[in-house]
Amino acid sequence: LNNIQCSLGIEGITNLFEVMNSIYRIDSSEFIALDLSEKNRDGFEILIGIILSQNTSDRNAMKAFSRLKQVVGGNITPDKILRLDLETIINAIKIAGISNRKAKTILNIAKFLSQNKEFFDVLRKMESEEIRKTLLEFSGIGPKTADVFILMYYNKPTFPIDTHIRRVLVRLGYFKVSDNYENIRRSVVNALNNDVEKLKKLHILLIHHGRMVCRAQKPQCLQCVLNNICCFKIHKMEIQ
Ligand code: SF4
């Protein structure tokens, strides 16, 4: 990433969105939060899916989610989770990694929700930034988890940034390696004028592009549909 030699104006992000959206066809079943939200699962299940996907692939998160469903016998609810001990949850979600921490987070949220049944409905009445502040108070919920939940469950504007998204946006030249999460999030939300559908799609499109083409190791620059606007590619061409 240190080889990036130009920068692009953030206003070009709308154009980036249009190009990617016209080329890629997205399969929702490859993205756990999108898949659960399109199936109208409730807030607790969607939040669990997002927690399970922390630091692992969506595929592993989906396997862990299915296993947890099997263990509780159907839909996952706070009350059903509270009937399990910590060890049982850890074993059920093992494939998703850092299962100890994830199980504790799930258990704590289940406890909280069983005593605050209207919590998700109360949050729905708030603006994104207020929901975010509230969610970030829970141990085990960081900015990305909160932002995915706000975008996918509440359909409110924010922009979650994972490792693929950061890498692609930096290589393209929209951001510097030194830009922090909050800087990137706010810039993208503003550039897309708080348009929830665009923010949601761009989030998914960039992850897809990062998984399939702009991989961390050996990005496929020659086949890349964005190589005519990419700072990383421009530099590579110059040194060839
Ligand atoms: S040309 Fe495409 S694959 Fe190569 S670094 Fe740029 S965005 Fe990534």
Short mmCIF file of C-alpha atoms and ligand atoms in Angstrom, two decimals:
data_model
loop_
_atom_site.label_atom_id
_atom_site.label_comp_id
_atom_site.label_asym_id
_atom_site.label_seq_id
_atom_site.Cartn_x
_atom_site.Cartn_y
_atom_site.Cartn_z
CA LEU A 1 0.00 0.00 0.00
CA ASN A 2 3.00 2.28 0.34
CA ASN A 3 3.30 2.29 -3.45
CA ILE A 4 0.24 4.42 -4.05
CA GLN A 5 1.30 7.53 -5.93
CA CYS A 6 -1.83 9.57 -6.60
CA SER A 7 -5.04 10.51 -4.88
CA LEU A 8 -8.64 10.75 -6.07
CA GLY A 9 -11.25 13.26 -4.89
CA ILE A 10 -13.89 11.74 -2.64
CA GLU A 11 -16.60 13.27 -4.88
CA GLY A 12 -15.66 10.56 -7.41
CA ILE A 13 -17.06 7.89 -5.10
CA THR A 14 -20.50 8.28 -6.73
CA ASN A 15 -18.94 7.42 -10.06
CA LEU A 16 -17.13 4.47 -8.48
CA PHE A 17 -20.45 3.25 -7.10
CA GLU A 18 -22.17 3.57 -10.51
CA VAL A 19 -19.39 1.65 -12.31
CA MET A 20 -19.29 -1.19 -9.80
CA ASN A 21 -23.07 -1.37 -9.50
CA SER A 22 -23.45 -1.67 -13.27
CA ILE A 23 -20.89 -4.48 -13.54
CA TYR A 24 -21.21 -6.71 -10.49
CA ARG A 25 -24.14 -8.94 -9.65
CA ILE A 26 -24.24 -9.59 -5.93
CA ASP A 27 -25.37 -12.85 -4.36
CA SER A 28 -26.87 -11.88 -0.98
CA SER A 29 -26.29 -15.36 0.39
CA GLU A 30 -22.54 -14.63 0.50
CA PHE A 31 -23.02 -11.81 3.03
CA ILE A 32 -24.46 -12.86 6.35
CA ALA A 33 -25.85 -9.50 7.50
CA LEU A 34 -27.40 -8.73 4.11
CA ASP A 35 -28.81 -12.24 3.83
CA LEU A 36 -30.40 -12.15 7.31
CA SER A 37 -31.81 -8.67 6.79
CA GLU A 38 -33.30 -9.57 3.39
CA LYS A 39 -34.95 -12.56 5.05
CA ASN A 40 -36.46 -10.15 7.60
CA ARG A 41 -34.87 -11.88 10.57
CA ASP A 42 -35.28 -10.00 13.82
CA GLY A 43 -32.73 -7.60 15.30
CA PHE A 44 -31.26 -10.08 17.78
CA GLU A 45 -30.53 -12.68 15.09
CA ILE A 46 -29.04 -10.09 12.74
CA LEU A 47 -26.81 -8.75 15.52
CA ILE A 48 -25.66 -12.27 16.38
CA GLY A 49 -24.85 -12.90 12.70
CA ILE A 50 -22.73 -9.73 12.59
CA ILE A 51 -20.93 -10.59 15.84
CA LEU A 52 -20.17 -14.07 14.51
CA SER A 53 -18.68 -12.54 11.34
CA GLN A 54 -16.11 -10.47 13.28
CA ASN A 55 -12.59 -11.40 12.16
CA THR A 56 -13.70 -14.35 10.07
CA SER A 57 -15.29 -15.11 6.71
CA ASP A 58 -19.05 -14.80 6.20
CA ARG A 59 -19.04 -18.48 5.29
CA ASN A 60 -17.73 -19.49 8.72
CA ALA A 61 -20.10 -17.05 10.40
CA MET A 62 -23.03 -18.66 8.55
CA LYS A 63 -21.96 -22.14 9.66
CA ALA A 64 -21.70 -20.95 13.27
CA PHE A 65 -25.11 -19.26 13.00
CA SER A 66 -26.73 -22.47 11.66
CA ARG A 67 -25.10 -24.54 14.38
CA LEU A 68 -26.37 -22.16 17.06
CA LYS A 69 -29.86 -22.40 15.55
CA GLN A 70 -29.67 -26.18 15.74
CA VAL A 71 -28.58 -26.04 19.37
CA VAL A 72 -31.42 -23.72 20.42
CA GLY A 73 -33.90 -25.54 18.15
CA GLY A 74 -35.16 -22.95 15.65
CA ASN A 75 -35.06 -19.18 15.76
CA ILE A 76 -32.46 -17.69 18.10
CA THR A 77 -34.05 -15.60 20.84
CA PRO A 78 -32.58 -14.02 24.00
CA ASP A 79 -34.59 -16.41 26.21
CA LYS A 80 -33.35 -19.49 24.35
CA ILE A 81 -29.75 -18.24 24.59
CA LEU A 82 -30.15 -17.71 28.33
CA ARG A 83 -31.09 -21.37 28.73
CA LEU A 84 -27.62 -22.35 27.47
CA ASP A 85 -24.42 -22.22 29.45
CA LEU A 86 -21.38 -20.35 28.15
CA GLU A 87 -19.53 -23.55 27.22
CA THR A 88 -22.39 -24.76 25.00
CA ILE A 89 -22.45 -21.46 23.11
CA ILE A 90 -18.67 -21.49 22.69
CA ASN A 91 -18.78 -25.00 21.22
CA ALA A 92 -21.66 -24.16 18.90
CA ILE A 93 -19.91 -21.16 17.36
CA LYS A 94 -16.33 -22.46 17.46
CA ILE A 95 -15.92 -22.39 13.67
CA ALA A 96 -16.31 -18.60 13.67
CA GLY A 97 -13.16 -18.14 15.81
CA ILE A 98 -12.58 -16.07 19.00
CA SER A 99 -15.58 -18.04 20.18
CA ASN A 100 -14.97 -17.36 23.84
CA ARG A 101 -15.29 -13.61 23.43
CA LYS A 102 -18.16 -13.85 20.93
CA ALA A 103 -20.11 -16.21 23.20
CA LYS A 104 -19.75 -13.82 26.15
CA THR A 105 -20.93 -10.91 23.99
CA ILE A 106 -23.96 -12.90 22.78
CA LEU A 107 -24.83 -13.97 26.32
CA ASN A 108 -24.50 -10.43 27.69
CA ILE A 109 -26.71 -8.99 24.95
CA ALA A 110 -29.27 -11.76 25.50
CA LYS A 111 -29.34 -10.90 29.23
CA PHE A 112 -29.77 -7.20 28.49
CA LEU A 113 -32.54 -7.78 25.92
CA SER A 114 -34.47 -10.14 28.18
CA GLN A 115 -34.73 -7.23 30.64
CA ASN A 116 -35.16 -4.52 27.99
CA LYS A 117 -37.55 -6.06 25.49
CA GLU A 118 -38.29 -2.80 23.67
CA PHE A 119 -34.62 -1.90 23.22
CA PHE A 120 -34.39 -2.35 19.43
CA ASP A 121 -37.68 -0.47 18.93
CA VAL A 122 -36.41 2.40 21.08
CA LEU A 123 -33.24 2.58 18.98
CA ARG A 124 -35.28 2.65 15.78
CA LYS A 125 -36.59 6.09 16.74
CA MET A 126 -33.05 7.49 16.99
CA GLU A 127 -30.71 8.92 14.36
CA SER A 128 -27.78 6.77 13.20
CA GLU A 129 -25.22 8.60 15.34
CA GLU A 130 -27.25 8.16 18.52
CA ILE A 131 -27.86 4.45 17.83
CA ARG A 132 -24.16 4.08 17.21
CA LYS A 133 -23.21 5.71 20.52
CA THR A 134 -25.63 3.43 22.38
CA LEU A 135 -24.46 0.22 20.69
CA LEU A 136 -20.79 1.04 21.24
CA GLU A 137 -21.37 0.94 24.98
CA PHE A 138 -21.75 -2.87 24.79
CA SER A 139 -18.56 -4.83 25.28
CA GLY A 140 -17.86 -6.81 22.08
CA ILE A 141 -19.59 -4.31 19.79
CA GLY A 142 -17.11 -2.13 17.92
CA PRO A 143 -17.64 0.51 15.23
CA LYS A 144 -17.88 -1.95 12.33
CA THR A 145 -20.39 -4.21 14.07
CA ALA A 146 -22.51 -1.22 15.09
CA ASP A 147 -22.39 0.27 11.58
CA VAL A 148 -23.34 -2.98 9.83
CA PHE A 149 -26.30 -3.35 12.20
CA ILE A 150 -27.45 0.25 11.68
CA LEU A 151 -27.19 -0.03 7.91
CA MET A 152 -28.62 -3.52 7.43
CA TYR A 153 -31.22 -3.73 10.19
CA TYR A 154 -32.37 -0.14 10.63
CA ASN A 155 -31.73 1.00 7.06
CA LYS A 156 -30.17 4.19 8.37
CA PRO A 157 -27.12 5.91 6.90
CA THR A 158 -23.61 4.94 7.96
CA PHE A 159 -20.73 3.14 6.25
CA PRO A 160 -19.10 0.08 7.82
CA ILE A 161 -15.47 -0.44 6.80
CA ASP A 162 -13.89 -3.86 6.88
CA THR A 163 -10.38 -4.86 5.86
CA HIS A 164 -11.36 -5.37 2.16
CA ILE A 165 -13.08 -2.00 1.92
CA ARG A 166 -10.19 -0.12 3.51
CA ARG A 167 -7.64 -1.84 1.24
CA VAL A 168 -9.61 -1.20 -1.97
CA LEU A 169 -10.40 2.45 -1.17
CA VAL A 170 -6.77 3.15 -0.24
CA ARG A 171 -5.40 1.42 -3.36
CA LEU A 172 -7.82 3.26 -5.60
CA GLY A 173 -6.53 6.51 -4.08
CA TYR A 174 -9.58 7.85 -2.22
CA PHE A 175 -7.90 7.58 1.18
CA LYS A 176 -4.45 7.36 2.71
CA VAL A 177 -3.19 4.43 4.78
CA SER A 178 -3.12 6.82 7.74
CA ASP A 179 -6.83 7.75 7.45
CA ASN A 180 -8.76 6.35 10.38
CA TYR A 181 -12.07 4.49 10.38
CA GLU A 182 -14.11 7.51 11.37
CA ASN A 183 -12.57 9.74 8.73
CA ILE A 184 -13.37 7.22 5.96
CA ARG A 185 -16.87 6.52 7.28
CA ARG A 186 -17.91 10.16 7.47
CA SER A 187 -16.38 11.04 4.09
CA VAL A 188 -18.21 8.23 2.27
CA VAL A 189 -21.55 8.92 3.99
CA ASN A 190 -21.30 12.61 3.04
CA ALA A 191 -20.14 11.89 -0.52
CA LEU A 192 -23.16 9.61 -1.06
CA ASN A 193 -25.50 12.17 0.55
CA ASN A 194 -26.72 9.76 3.25
CA ASP A 195 -28.33 7.58 0.55
CA VAL A 196 -28.91 4.32 2.45
CA GLU A 197 -29.39 2.11 -0.60
CA LYS A 198 -26.16 3.36 -2.18
CA LEU A 199 -24.22 3.06 1.08
CA LYS A 200 -25.46 -0.49 1.54
CA LYS A 201 -24.65 -1.50 -2.02
CA LEU A 202 -21.24 0.18 -2.03
CA HIS A 203 -20.35 -1.62 1.20
CA ILE A 204 -21.21 -4.97 -0.38
CA LEU A 205 -19.68 -4.17 -3.79
CA LEU A 206 -16.33 -3.17 -2.28
CA ILE A 207 -16.16 -6.33 -0.15
CA HIS A 208 -16.99 -8.40 -3.23
CA HIS A 209 -14.31 -6.59 -5.26
CA GLY A 210 -11.77 -7.06 -2.45
CA ARG A 211 -12.52 -10.77 -2.16
CA MET A 212 -12.59 -11.56 -5.88
CA VAL A 213 -10.23 -9.10 -7.61
CA CYS A 214 -8.38 -6.63 -5.41
CA ARG A 215 -7.06 -9.28 -3.06
CA ALA A 216 -4.55 -8.44 -0.34
CA GLN A 217 -1.93 -10.60 -2.04
CA LYS A 218 -1.66 -10.52 -5.84
CA PRO A 219 -4.48 -8.16 -6.84
CA GLN A 220 -5.78 -8.98 -10.33
CA CYS A 221 -5.03 -5.51 -11.77
CA LEU A 222 -4.95 -6.56 -15.42
CA GLN A 223 -8.50 -7.95 -15.28
CA CYS A 224 -9.78 -5.26 -12.91
CA VAL A 225 -12.68 -3.14 -14.17
CA LEU A 226 -11.37 -0.21 -12.14
CA ASN A 227 -7.78 -0.24 -13.40
CA ASN A 228 -8.24 2.91 -15.49
CA ILE A 229 -8.98 4.96 -12.37
CA CYS A 230 -6.79 3.21 -9.81
CA CYS A 231 -3.73 4.89 -8.25
CA PHE A 232 -2.15 1.57 -7.31
CA LYS A 233 -2.50 0.31 -10.87
CA ILE A 234 -1.19 3.57 -12.34
CA HIS A 235 1.93 3.24 -10.24
CA LYS A 236 2.39 -0.39 -11.25
CA MET A 237 2.12 0.57 -14.95
CA GLU A 238 4.74 3.30 -14.46
CA ILE A 239 7.32 0.96 -13.02
CA GLN A 240 6.81 -1.77 -15.62
S1 SF4 B 1 -6.38 -1.99 -10.40
FE1 SF4 B 1 -8.10 -3.01 -9.37
S2 SF4 B 1 -7.20 -4.86 -8.47
FE2 SF4 B 1 -5.51 -3.47 -8.96
S3 SF4 B 1 -5.15 -2.35 -7.05
FE3 SF4 B 1 -6.55 -1.14 -8.33
S4 SF4 B 1 -8.63 -1.71 -7.63
FE4 SF4 B 1 -7.19 -3.27 -6.90
#
